[in-house]
Short mmCIF file of C-alpha atoms in Angstrom, two decimals:
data_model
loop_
_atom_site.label_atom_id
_atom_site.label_comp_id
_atom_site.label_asym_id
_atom_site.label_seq_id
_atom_site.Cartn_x
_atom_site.Cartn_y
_atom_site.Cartn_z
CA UNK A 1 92.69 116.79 92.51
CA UNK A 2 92.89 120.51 92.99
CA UNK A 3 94.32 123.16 95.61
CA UNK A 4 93.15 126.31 96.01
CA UNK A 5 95.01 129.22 94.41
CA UNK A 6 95.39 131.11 97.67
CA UNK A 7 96.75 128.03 99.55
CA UNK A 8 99.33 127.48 96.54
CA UNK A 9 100.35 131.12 96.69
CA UNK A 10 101.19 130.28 100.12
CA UNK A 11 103.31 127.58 99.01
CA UNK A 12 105.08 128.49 95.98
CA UNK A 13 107.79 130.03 97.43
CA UNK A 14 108.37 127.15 99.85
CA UNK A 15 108.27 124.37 97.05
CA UNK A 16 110.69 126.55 94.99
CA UNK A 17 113.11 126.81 97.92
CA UNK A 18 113.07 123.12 98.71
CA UNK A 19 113.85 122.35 95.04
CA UNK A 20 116.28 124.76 95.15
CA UNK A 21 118.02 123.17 98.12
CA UNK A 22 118.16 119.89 96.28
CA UNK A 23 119.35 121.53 92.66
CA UNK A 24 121.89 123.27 94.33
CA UNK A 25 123.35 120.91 97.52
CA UNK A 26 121.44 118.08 97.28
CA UNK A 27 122.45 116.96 93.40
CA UNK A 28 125.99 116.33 92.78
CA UNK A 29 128.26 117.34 90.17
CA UNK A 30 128.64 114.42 87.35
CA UNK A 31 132.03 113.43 87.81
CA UNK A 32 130.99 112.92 91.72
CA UNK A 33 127.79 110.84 90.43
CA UNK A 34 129.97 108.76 88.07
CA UNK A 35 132.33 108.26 90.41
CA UNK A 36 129.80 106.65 92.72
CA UNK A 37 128.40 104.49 90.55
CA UNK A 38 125.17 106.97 90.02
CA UNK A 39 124.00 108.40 86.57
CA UNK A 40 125.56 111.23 85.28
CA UNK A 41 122.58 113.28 85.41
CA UNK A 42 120.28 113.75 89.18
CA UNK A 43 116.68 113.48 89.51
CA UNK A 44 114.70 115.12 91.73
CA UNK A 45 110.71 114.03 91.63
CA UNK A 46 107.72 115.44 92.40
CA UNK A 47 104.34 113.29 93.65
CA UNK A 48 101.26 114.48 94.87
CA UNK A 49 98.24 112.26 95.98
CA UNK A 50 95.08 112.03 98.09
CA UNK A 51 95.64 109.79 101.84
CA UNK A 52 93.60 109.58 104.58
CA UNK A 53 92.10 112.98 104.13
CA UNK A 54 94.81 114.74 103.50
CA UNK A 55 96.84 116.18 100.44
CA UNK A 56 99.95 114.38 100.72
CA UNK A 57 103.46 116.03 98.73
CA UNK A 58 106.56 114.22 98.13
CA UNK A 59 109.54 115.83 97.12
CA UNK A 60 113.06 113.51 96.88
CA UNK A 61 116.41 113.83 94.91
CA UNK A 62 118.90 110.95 94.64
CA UNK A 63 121.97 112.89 95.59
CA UNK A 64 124.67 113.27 98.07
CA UNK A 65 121.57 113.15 101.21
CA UNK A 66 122.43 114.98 104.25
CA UNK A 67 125.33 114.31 106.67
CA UNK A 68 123.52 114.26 109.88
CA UNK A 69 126.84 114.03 111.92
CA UNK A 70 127.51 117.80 110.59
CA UNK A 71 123.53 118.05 111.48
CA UNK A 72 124.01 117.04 114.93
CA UNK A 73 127.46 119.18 115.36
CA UNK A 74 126.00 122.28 114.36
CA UNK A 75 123.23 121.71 116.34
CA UNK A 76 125.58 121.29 119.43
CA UNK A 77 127.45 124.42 118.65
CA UNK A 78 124.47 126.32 118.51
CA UNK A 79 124.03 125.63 121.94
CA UNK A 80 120.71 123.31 120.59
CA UNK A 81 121.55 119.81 122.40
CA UNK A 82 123.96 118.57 124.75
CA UNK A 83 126.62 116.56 124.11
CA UNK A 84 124.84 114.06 126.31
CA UNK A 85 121.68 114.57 124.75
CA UNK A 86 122.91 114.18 121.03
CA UNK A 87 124.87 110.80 121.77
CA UNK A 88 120.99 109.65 122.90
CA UNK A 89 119.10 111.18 119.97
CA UNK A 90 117.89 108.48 117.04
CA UNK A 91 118.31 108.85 113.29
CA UNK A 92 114.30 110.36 113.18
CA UNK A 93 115.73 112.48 115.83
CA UNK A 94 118.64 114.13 114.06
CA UNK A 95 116.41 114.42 110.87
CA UNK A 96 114.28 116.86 112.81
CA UNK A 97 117.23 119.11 113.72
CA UNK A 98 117.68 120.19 110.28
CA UNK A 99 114.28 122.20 110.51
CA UNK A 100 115.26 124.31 113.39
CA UNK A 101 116.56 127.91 112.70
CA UNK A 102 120.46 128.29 111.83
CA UNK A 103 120.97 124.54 111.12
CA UNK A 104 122.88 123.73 108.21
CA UNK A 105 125.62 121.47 106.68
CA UNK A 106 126.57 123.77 103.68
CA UNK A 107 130.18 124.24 103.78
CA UNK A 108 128.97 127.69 101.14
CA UNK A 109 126.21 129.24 101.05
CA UNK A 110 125.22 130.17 98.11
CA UNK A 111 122.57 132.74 96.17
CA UNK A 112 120.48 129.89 94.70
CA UNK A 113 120.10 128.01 98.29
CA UNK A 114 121.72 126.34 101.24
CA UNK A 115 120.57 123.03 102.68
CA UNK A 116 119.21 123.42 106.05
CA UNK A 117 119.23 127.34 106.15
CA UNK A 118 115.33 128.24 106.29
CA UNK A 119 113.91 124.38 106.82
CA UNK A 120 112.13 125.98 109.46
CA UNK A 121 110.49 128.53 107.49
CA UNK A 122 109.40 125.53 105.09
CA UNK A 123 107.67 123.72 107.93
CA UNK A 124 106.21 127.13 109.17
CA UNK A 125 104.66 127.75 106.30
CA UNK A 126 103.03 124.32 105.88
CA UNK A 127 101.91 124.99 109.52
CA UNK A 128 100.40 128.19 108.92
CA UNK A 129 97.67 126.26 106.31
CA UNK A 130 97.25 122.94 109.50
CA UNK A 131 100.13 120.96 107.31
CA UNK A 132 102.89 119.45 108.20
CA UNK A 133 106.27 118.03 107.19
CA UNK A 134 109.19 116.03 107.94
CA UNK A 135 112.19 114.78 106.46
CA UNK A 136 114.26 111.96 105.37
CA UNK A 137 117.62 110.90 104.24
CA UNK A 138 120.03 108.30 103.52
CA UNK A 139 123.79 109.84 102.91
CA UNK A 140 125.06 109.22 99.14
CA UNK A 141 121.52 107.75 98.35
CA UNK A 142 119.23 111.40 98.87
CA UNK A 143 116.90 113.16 100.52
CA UNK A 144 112.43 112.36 100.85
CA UNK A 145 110.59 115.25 101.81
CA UNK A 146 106.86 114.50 102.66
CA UNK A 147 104.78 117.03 103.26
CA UNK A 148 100.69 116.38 104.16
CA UNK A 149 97.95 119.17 103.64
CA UNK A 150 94.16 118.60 105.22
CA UNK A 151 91.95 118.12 102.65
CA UNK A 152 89.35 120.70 103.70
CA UNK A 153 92.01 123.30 102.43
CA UNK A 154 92.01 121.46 99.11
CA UNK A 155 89.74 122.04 95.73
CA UNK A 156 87.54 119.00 94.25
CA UNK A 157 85.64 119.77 91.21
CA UNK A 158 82.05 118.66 91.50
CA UNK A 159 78.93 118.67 89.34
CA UNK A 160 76.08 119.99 91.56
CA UNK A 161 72.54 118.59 90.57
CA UNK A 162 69.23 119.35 91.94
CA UNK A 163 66.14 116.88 92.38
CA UNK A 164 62.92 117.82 93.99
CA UNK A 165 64.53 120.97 95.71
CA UNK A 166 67.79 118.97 96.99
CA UNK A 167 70.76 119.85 95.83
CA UNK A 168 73.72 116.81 95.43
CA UNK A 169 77.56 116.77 94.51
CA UNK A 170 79.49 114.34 92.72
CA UNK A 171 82.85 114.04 91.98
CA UNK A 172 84.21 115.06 88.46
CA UNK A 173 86.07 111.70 88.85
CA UNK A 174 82.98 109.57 88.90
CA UNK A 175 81.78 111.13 86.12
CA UNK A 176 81.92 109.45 82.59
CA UNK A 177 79.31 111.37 80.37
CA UNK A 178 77.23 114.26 80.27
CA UNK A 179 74.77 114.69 78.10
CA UNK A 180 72.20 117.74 77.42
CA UNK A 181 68.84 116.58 77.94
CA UNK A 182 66.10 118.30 75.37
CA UNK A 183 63.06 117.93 77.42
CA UNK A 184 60.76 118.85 74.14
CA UNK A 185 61.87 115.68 73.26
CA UNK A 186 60.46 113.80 75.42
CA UNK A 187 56.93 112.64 76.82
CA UNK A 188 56.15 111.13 80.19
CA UNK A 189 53.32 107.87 79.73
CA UNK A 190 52.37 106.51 83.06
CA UNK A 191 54.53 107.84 85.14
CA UNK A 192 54.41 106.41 88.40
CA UNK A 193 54.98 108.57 91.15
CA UNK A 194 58.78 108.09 92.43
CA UNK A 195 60.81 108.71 95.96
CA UNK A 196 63.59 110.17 93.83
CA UNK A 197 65.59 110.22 97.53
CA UNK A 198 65.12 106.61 97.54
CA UNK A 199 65.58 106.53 94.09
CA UNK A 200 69.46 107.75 94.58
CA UNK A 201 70.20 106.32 97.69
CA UNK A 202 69.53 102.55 96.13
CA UNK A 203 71.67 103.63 93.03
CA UNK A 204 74.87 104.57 95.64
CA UNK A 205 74.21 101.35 97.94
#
């Protein structure tokens, strides 16, 4: 699977900033991982697959995860959500505050990144290419990120072939062999006449 260079142009800057986030809020130091049972050392992972015609992204970190009671106070401070209206929200709910503008539960912000500060620019920028993406967490466990891409904006290498004037593609991943056909080699001997369409269409039944 491939993505075009334009559309990961787009998103380089995004994917760097969400790693960032994780590097530099969402990973603890090791004495705070040891202390909690956790490795010394964080991991942060990186998947990328095909589903149901899109291009799907997930990005997750086992650190600290985000403390969506400072979520959903900054959010109410911000003049976001009620009082009223946060005590009804559900834990998909206050996941989703963290992408709107000025959110954040970084008691510092630093150069490298704060948590929350520009999550809305990440899910803008997925937007601006007919993505998407939302957000997960579990405090002290980490942070899932999963962002999906249509297809049609993606790049799958195909062999194009041509029999009696039509043209066919077929994945590179279906592919096991190609070999270079010498046709001075070779002599046709009562050849009957073939429907090469129904030919192919028999061999992809």
């Amino acid at each position: 699977m491939e993505l075009d260079k334009t559309m990961i142009d787009t998103l380089l800057e995004t994917l760097v900033h969400i790693l960032k986030n994780s590097i530099d809020h969402g990973i603890e130091t090791p004495e705070e991982r040891l202390a909690q049972g956790k490795s010394e050392y964080g991991n942060i992972s990186i998947a990328a697959s095909l589903q149901t015609g899109n291009v799907r992204l997930i990005i997750s970190d086992d650190g600290r995860g985000l403390n969506l009671e400072k979520i959903k106070q900054s959010s109410i401070a911000k003049v976001m959500i009620t009082e009223e209206e946060a005590k009804k929200l559900s834990k998909e709910e206050l996941e989703e505050l963290v992408f709107h503008p000025g959110v954040s539960t970084a008691k510092v912000i630093t150069e490298t990144s704060g948590r929350g500060v520009g999550m809305d620019a990440v899910r803008t920028s997925f937007k601006k290419i007919g993505g998407n993406v939302h957000l997960t967490t579990e405090e002290g466990k980490g942070v899932t990120l999963v962002a999906t891409i249509p297809q049609t904006v993606s790049v799958i290498s195909c062999l194009i072939i041509s029999v009696v004037k039509k043209r066919f593609a077929i994945f590179q991943k279906y592919i096991s062999e190609l070999i270079l056909f010498d046709a001075s080699r070779y002599k046709t001997v009562n050849m009957p006449e073939i429907d090469w369409i129904t030919f192919l269409k028999k061999l992809g039944r």
